[in-house]
CSV table of C-alpha atoms in Angstrom, one decimal:
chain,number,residue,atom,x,y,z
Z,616,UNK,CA,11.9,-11.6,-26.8
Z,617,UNK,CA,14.0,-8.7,-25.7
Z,618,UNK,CA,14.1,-6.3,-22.7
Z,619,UNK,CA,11.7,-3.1,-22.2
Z,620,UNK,CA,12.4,0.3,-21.3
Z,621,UNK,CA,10.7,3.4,-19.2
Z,622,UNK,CA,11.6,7.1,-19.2
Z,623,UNK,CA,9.7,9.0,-16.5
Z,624,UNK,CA,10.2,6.2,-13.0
Z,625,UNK,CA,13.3,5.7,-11.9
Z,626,UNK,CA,13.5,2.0,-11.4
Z,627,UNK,CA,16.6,1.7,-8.9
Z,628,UNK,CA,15.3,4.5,-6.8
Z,629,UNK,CA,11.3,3.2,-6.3
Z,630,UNK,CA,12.5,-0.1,-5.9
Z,631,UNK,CA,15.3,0.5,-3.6
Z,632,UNK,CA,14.3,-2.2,-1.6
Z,633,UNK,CA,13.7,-4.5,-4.0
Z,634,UNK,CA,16.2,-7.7,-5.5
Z,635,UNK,CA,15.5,-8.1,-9.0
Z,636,UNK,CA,12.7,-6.3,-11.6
Z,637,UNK,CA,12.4,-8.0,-15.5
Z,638,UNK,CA,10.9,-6.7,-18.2
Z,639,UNK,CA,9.6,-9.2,-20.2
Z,640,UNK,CA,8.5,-8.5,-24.1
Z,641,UNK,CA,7.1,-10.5,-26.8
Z,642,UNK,CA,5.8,-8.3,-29.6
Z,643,UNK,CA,4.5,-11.3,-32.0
Z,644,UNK,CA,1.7,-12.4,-29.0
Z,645,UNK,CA,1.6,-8.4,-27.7
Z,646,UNK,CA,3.3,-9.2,-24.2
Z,647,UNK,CA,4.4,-6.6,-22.3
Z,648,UNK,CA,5.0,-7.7,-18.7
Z,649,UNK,CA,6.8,-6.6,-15.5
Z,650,UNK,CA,8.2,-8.8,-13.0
Z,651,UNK,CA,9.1,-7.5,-9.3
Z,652,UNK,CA,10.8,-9.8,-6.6
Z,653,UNK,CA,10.8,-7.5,-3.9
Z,654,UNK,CA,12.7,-10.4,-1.2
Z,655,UNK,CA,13.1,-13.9,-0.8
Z,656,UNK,CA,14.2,-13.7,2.2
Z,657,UNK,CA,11.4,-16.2,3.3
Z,658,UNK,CA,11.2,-17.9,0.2
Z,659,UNK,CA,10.7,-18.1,-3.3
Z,660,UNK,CA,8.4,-14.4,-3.9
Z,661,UNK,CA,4.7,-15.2,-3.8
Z,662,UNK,CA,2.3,-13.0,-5.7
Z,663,UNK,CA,-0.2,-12.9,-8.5
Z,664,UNK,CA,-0.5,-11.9,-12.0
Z,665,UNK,CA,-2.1,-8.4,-12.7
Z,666,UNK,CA,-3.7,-8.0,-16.6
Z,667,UNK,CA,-4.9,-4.5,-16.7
Z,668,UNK,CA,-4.9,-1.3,-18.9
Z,669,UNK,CA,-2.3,0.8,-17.5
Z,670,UNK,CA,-2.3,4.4,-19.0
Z,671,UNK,CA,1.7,4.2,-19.2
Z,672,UNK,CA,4.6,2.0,-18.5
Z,673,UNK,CA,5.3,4.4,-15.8
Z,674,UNK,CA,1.5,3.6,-14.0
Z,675,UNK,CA,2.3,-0.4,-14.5
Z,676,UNK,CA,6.3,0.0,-12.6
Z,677,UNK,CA,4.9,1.7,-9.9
Z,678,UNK,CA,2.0,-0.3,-9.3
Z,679,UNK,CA,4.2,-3.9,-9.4
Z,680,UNK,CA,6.8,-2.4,-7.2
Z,681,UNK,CA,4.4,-1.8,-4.6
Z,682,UNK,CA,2.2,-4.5,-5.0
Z,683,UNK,CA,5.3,-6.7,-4.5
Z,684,UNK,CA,6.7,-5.3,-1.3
Z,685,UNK,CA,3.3,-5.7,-0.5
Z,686,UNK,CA,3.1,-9.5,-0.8
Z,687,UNK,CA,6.7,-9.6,1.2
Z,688,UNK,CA,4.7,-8.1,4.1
Z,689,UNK,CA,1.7,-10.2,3.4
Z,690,UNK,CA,3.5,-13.5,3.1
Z,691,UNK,CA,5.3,-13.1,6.1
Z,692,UNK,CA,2.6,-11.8,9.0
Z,693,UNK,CA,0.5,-15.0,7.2
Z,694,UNK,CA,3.2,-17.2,8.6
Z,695,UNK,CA,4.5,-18.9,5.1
Z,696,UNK,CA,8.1,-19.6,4.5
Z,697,UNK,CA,7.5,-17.4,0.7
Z,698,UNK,CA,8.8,-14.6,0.0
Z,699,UNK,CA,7.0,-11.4,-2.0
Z,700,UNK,CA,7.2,-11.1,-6.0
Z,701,UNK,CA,4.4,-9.3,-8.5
Z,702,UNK,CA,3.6,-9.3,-12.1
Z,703,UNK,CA,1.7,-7.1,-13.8
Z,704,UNK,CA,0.9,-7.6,-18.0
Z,705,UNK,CA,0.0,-4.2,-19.4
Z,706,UNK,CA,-3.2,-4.3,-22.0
Z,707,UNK,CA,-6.4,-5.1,-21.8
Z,708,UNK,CA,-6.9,-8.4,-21.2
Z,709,UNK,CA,-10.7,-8.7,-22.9
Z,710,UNK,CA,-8.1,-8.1,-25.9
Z,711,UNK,CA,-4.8,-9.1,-25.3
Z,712,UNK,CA,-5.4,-12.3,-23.8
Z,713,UNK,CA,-4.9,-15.4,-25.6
Z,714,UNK,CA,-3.0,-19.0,-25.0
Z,715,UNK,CA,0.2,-18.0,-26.9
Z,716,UNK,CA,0.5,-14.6,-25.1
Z,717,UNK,CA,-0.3,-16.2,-21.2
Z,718,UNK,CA,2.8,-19.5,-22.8
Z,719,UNK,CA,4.9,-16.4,-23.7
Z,720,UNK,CA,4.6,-15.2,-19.9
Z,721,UNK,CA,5.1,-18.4,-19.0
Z,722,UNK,CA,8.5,-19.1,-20.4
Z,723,UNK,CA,10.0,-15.6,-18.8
Z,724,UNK,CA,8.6,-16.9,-15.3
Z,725,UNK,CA,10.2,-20.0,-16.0
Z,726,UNK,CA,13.6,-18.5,-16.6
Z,727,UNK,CA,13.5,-17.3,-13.2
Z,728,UNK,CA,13.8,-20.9,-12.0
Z,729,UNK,CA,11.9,-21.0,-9.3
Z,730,UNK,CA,12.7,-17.8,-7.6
Z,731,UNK,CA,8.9,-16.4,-8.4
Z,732,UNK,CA,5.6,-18.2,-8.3
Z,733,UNK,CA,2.7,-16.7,-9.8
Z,734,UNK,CA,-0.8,-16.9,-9.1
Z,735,UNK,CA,-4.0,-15.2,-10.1
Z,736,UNK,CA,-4.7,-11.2,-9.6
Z,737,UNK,CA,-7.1,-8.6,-11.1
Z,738,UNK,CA,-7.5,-9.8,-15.1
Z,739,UNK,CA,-6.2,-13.5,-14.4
Z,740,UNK,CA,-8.3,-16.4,-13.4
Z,741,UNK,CA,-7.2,-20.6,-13.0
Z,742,UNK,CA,-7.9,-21.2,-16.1
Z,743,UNK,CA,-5.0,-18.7,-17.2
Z,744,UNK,CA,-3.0,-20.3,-15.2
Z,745,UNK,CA,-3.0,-23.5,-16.3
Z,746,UNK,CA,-2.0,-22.2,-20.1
Z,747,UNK,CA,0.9,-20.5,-18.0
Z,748,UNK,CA,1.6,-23.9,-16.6
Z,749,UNK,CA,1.8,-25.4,-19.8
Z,750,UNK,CA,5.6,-23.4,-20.1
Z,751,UNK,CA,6.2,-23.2,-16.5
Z,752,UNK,CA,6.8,-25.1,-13.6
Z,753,UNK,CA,5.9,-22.3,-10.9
Z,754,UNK,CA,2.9,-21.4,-11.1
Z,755,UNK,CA,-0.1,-21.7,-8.4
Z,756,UNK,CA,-4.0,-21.3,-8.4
Z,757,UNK,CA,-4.6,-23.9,-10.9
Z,758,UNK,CA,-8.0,-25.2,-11.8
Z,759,UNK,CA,-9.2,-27.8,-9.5
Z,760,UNK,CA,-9.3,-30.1,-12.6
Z,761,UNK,CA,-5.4,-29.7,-12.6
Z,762,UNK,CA,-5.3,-30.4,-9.0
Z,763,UNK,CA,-5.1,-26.6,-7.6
Z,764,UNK,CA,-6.7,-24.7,-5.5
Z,765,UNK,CA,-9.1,-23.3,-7.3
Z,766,UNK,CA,-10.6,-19.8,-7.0
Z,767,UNK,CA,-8.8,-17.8,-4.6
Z,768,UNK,CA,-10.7,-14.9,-3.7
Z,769,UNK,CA,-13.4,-17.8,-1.8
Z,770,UNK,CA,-10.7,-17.4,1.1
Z,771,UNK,CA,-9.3,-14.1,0.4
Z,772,UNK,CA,-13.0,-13.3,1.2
Z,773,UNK,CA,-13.2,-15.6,4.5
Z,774,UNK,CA,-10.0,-14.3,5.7
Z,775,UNK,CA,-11.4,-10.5,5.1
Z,776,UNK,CA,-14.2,-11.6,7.2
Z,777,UNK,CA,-12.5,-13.3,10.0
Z,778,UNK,CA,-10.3,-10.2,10.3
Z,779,UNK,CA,-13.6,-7.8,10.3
Z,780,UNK,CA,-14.7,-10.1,12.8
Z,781,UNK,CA,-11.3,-9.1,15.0
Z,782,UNK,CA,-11.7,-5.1,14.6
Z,783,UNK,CA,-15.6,-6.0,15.3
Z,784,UNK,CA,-14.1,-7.4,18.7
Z,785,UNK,CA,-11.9,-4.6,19.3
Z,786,UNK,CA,-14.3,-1.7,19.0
Z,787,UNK,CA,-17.5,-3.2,20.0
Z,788,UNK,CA,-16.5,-5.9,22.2
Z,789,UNK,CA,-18.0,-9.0,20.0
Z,790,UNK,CA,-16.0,-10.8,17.3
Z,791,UNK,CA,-19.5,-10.3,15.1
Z,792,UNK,CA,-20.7,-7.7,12.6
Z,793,UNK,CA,-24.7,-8.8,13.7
Z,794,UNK,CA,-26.5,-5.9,13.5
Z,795,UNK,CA,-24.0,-3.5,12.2
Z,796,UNK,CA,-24.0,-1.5,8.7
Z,797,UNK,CA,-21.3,-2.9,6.5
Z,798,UNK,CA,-20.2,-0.7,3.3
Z,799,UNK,CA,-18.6,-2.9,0.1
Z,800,UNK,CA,-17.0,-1.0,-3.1
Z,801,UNK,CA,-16.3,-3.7,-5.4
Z,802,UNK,CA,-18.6,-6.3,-5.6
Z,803,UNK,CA,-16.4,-8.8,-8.6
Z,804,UNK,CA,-14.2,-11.6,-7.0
Z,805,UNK,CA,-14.2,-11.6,-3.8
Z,806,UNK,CA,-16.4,-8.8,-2.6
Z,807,UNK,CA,-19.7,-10.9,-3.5
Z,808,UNK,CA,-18.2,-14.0,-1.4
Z,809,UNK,CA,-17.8,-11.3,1.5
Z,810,UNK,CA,-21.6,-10.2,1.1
Z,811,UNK,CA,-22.3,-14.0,2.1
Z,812,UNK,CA,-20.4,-13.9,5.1
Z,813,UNK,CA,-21.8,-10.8,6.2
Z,814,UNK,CA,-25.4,-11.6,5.8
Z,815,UNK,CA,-24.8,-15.1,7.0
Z,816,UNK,CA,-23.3,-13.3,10.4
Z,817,UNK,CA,-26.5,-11.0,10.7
Z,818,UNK,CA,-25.1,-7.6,9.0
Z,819,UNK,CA,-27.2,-4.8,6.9
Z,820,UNK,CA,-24.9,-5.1,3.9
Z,821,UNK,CA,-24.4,-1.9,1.3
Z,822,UNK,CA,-22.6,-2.1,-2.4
Z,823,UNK,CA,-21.2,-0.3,-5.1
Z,824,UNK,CA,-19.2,-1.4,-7.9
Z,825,UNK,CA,-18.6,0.2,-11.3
Z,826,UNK,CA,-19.5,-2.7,-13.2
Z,827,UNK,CA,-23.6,-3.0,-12.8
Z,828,UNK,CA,-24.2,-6.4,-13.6
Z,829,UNK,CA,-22.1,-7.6,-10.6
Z,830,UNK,CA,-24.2,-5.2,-8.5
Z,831,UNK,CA,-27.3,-6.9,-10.0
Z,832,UNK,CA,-26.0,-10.1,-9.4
Z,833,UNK,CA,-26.1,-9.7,-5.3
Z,834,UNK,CA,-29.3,-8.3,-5.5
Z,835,UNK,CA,-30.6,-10.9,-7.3
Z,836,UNK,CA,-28.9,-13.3,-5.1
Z,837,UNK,CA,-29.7,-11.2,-2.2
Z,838,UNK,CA,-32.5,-8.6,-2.0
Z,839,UNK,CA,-32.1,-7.6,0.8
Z,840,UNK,CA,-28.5,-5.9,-0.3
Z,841,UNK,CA,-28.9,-2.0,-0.8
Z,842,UNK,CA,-27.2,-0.6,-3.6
Z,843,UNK,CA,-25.5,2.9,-4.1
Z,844,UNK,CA,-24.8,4.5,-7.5
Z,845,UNK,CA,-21.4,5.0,-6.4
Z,846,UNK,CA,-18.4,4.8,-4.3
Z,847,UNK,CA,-18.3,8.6,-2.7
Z,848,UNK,CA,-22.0,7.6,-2.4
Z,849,UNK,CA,-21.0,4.6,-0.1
Z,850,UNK,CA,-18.3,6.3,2.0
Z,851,UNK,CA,-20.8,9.3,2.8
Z,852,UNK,CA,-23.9,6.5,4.0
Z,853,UNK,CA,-24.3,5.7,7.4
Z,854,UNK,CA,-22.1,2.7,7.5
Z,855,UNK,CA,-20.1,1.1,10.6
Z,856,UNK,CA,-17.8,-0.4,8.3
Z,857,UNK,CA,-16.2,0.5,5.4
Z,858,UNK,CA,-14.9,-2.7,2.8
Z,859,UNK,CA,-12.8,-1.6,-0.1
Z,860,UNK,CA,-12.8,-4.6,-2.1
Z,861,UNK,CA,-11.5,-3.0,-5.6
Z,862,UNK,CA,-8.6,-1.2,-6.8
Z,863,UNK,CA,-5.8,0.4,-4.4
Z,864,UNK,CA,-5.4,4.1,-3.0
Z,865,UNK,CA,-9.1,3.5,-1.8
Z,866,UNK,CA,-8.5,5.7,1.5
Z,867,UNK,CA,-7.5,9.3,0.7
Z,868,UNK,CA,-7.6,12.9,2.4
Z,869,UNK,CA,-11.1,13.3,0.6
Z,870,UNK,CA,-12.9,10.0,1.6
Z,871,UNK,CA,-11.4,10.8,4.9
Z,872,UNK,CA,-13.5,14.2,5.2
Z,873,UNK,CA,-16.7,12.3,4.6
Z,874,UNK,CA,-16.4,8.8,5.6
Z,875,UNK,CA,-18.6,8.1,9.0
Z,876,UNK,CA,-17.3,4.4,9.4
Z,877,UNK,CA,-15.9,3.3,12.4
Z,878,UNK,CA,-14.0,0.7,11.3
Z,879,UNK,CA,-11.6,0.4,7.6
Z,880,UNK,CA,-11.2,-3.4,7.0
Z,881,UNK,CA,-11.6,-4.5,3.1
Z,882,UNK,CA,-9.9,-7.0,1.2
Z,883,UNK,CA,-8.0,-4.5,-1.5
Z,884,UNK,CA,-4.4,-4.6,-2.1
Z,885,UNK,CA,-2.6,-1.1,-0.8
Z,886,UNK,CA,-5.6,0.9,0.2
Z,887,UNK,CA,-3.9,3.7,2.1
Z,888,UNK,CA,-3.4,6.6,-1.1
Z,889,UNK,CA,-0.4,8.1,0.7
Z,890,UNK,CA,2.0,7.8,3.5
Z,891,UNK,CA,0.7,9.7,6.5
Z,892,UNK,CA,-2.6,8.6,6.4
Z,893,UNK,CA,-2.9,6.2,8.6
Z,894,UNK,CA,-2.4,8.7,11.3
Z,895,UNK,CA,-5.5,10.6,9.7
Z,896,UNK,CA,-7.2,7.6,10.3
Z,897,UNK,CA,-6.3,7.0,13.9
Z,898,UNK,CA,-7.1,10.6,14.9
Z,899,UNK,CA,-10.4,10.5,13.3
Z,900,UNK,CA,-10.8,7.6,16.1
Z,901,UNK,CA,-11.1,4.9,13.0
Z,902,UNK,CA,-10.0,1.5,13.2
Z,903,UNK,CA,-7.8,0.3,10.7
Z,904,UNK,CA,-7.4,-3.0,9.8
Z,905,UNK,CA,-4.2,-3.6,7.7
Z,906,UNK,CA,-5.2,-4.9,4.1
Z,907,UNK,CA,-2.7,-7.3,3.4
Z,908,UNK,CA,-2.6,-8.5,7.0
Z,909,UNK,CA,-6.8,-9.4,6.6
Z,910,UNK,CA,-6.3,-10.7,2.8
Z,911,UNK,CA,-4.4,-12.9,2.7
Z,912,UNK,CA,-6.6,-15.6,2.7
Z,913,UNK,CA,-6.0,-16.5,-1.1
Z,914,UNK,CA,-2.4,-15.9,-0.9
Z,915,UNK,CA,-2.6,-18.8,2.2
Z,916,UNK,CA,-5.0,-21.1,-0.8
Z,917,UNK,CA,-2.7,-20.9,-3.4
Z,918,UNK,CA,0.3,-21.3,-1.0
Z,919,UNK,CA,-1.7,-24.9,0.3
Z,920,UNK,CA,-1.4,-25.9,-3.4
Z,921,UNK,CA,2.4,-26.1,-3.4
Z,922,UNK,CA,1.9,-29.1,-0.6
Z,923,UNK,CA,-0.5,-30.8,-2.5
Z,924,UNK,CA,-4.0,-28.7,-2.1
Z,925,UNK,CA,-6.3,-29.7,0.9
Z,926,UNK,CA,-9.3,-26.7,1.4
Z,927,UNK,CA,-9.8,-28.0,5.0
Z,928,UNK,CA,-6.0,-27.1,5.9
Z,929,UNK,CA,-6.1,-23.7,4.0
Z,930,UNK,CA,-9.6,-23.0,4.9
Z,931,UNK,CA,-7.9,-23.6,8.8
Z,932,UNK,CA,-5.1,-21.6,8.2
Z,933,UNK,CA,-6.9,-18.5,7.0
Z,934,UNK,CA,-9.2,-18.7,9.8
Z,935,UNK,CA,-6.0,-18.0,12.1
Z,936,UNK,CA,-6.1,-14.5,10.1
Z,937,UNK,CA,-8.5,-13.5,13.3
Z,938,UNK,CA,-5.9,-13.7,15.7
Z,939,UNK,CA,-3.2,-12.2,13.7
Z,940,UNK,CA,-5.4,-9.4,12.9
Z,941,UNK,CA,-5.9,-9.0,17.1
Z,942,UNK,CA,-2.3,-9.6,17.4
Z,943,UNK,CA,-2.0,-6.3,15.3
Z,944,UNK,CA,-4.0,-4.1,17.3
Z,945,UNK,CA,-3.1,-5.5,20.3
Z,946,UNK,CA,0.7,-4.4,19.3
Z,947,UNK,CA,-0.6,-0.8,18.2
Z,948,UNK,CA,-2.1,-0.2,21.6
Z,949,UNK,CA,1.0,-1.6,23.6
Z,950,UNK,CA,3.6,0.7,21.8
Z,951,UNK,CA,1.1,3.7,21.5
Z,952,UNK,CA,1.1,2.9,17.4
Z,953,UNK,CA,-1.0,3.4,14.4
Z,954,UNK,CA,-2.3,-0.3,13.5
Z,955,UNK,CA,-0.5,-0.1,9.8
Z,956,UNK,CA,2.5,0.3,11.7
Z,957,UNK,CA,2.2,-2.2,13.9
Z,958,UNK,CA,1.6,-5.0,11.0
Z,959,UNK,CA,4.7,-3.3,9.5
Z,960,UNK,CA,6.4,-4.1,12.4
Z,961,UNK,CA,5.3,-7.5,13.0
Z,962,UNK,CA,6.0,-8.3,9.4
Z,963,UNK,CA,9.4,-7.2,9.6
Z,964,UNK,CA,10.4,-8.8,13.2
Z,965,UNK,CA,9.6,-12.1,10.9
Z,966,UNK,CA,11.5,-11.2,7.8
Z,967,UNK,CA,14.4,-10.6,10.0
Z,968,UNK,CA,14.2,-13.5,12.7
Z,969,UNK,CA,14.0,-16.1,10.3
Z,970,UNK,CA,15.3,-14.7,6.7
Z,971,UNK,CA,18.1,-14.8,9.0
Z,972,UNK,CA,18.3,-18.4,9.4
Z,973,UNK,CA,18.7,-19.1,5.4
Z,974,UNK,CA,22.1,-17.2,6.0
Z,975,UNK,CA,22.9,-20.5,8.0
Z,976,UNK,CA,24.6,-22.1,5.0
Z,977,UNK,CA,23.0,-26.0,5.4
């Protein structure tokens, strides 16, 4: 197992803000694997493990670097004492995987001792992380057999919800989506638990999602679901809200042009495509409601595992995502600021306040 290289991303310069990236490489099991601590300010970092098919070392840097300050921002407006961290193995995982290659990952988590926990993301599910598990002693969103929490997109979806619930209060005046149009790309983890929610609340619910069968699975389960052939399909309907429940960079200058939604609240990770645009999105008169502010329901489930896992208590403290999701725009409206900014803000004011206290040498 040895180090791995890049050409094209400057490391030290994206990751300015960052404390520590590894590179972790095992070419006998195919491992190729980027680790990100972005601050433990709070805590030990806090974030899941991304399989995917990046088209370049380059692609897979940029996206953990981001996805980790993102869980730093995340972790702290959720009110846990973690820190943010990110993973991300490059390949395919309907491939790749396999138990030696997820202990292989393992061990190089486990030589962090303790600093990062990882967790389930996009290509990862429990049951990978207990083969993790088997090398490592920090490592959340176990099965429930192995006493975790189970799967976390079931409250990454309830949190999503609660905080679409808020912006529903803000623009409309009643913390309910009865009644009103809802838009969902991505229909896999936690975008068909979201469907639920919103049908059980009263909503006209509309999906996409590149993979068909998980389309055909909510209309099977719910025919009353319409279904669009695509995503600049879905942004262009008639829809009061729009749910990105996929991949990142969801909201750019060209679904801006078309999209009719009043209100921006999905459970995808880093949906804004560009700095800027969340000014765009304010002066179309669209609410936004921060991603990692409104998903980080199954950061807050895997977090209750570290204490022993209760779903009650978790299921409790996601709920609470409602009023910090009102707390935002509450905040943007005082200090005459875009809602991303004043998540940011809040975030931060956290970070600061009581990362300083671990200064206090005890």
């Amino acid at each position: 197992m040895s180090g791995a290289a890049t050409s094209g991303v400057d490391v030290f310069e994206l990751g300015a803000t960052h404390e520590q990236v590894v590179f972790c490489n095992d070419s006998a099991t195919g491992l190729r694997a980027i680790i990100a601590l972005h601050s433990t300010a709070l805590g030990p970092g806090l974030g899941g493990t991304r399989f995917y098919p990046y088209a370049s070392t380059d692609d897979a840097i940029v996206d953990v670097l981001n996805l980790s300050r993102g869980m730093s921002y995340k972790n702290a407006l959720a009110g846990l004492d973690l820190g943010g961290g990110k993973a991300v193995i490059i390949g395919d995982p309907a491939e790749l995987k396999t138990e030696a290659l997820l202990r292989a990952y393992g061990r190089f988590v486990q030589s962090l001792n303790g600093r990062y926990y990882t967790a389930c993301d996009v290509g990862t599910f429990s049951v990978d992380m207990d083969h993790i598990a088997r090398e490592c002693d920090y490592v959340t969103g176990r099965t429930v057999a192995h006493g975790g929490a189970g799967d976390s997109s079931v409250l990454t979806a309830y949190g999503t919800f609660q905080g679409m619930r808020a912006a529903a209060e803000q623009v409309w005046g009643e913390p309910t989506l009865a009644g009103r149009t809802v838009g969902i790309a991505g229909v896999g983890k936690v975008g068909r638990h979201l469907v639920r929610h919103l049908i059980e609340d009263g909503a006209s619910v509309v999906v996409t999602d590149v993979y068909a069968p998980s389309v055909e699975a909510i209309r099977a389960e719910y025919p009353q679901v319409t279904a669009v052939a695509s995503t600049d399909e879905l942004v262009a309907s008639e829809i009061d809200v729009y749910a990105p429940c996929a991949m990142g960079g969801a909201i750019s200058d060209e679904v801006l042009e078309v999209l009719r939604a009043t209100i921006i609240c999905g459970a995808a990770n880093n949906q804004l495509a560009h700095p800027g645009i969340e000014k765009q999105i304010a002066e179309r008169g669209i609410l936004y409601a921060p991603d990692y502010c409104v998903n980080s329901g199954g950061v807050i489930q895997v977090a209750d595992e570290l204490e022993g896992f209760s779903f009650e208590r978790a299921q409790q403290r996601a709920r609470g995502i409602f009023d910090t999701t009102r707390q935002v725009f509450e905040l943007a409206k005082a200090d005459g600021i875009t809602s991303a900014e004043a998540a940011d803000r809040l975030a931060e004011r956290r970070m600061r306040e009581v990362g300083r206290l671990r200064g206090i040498h005890l």
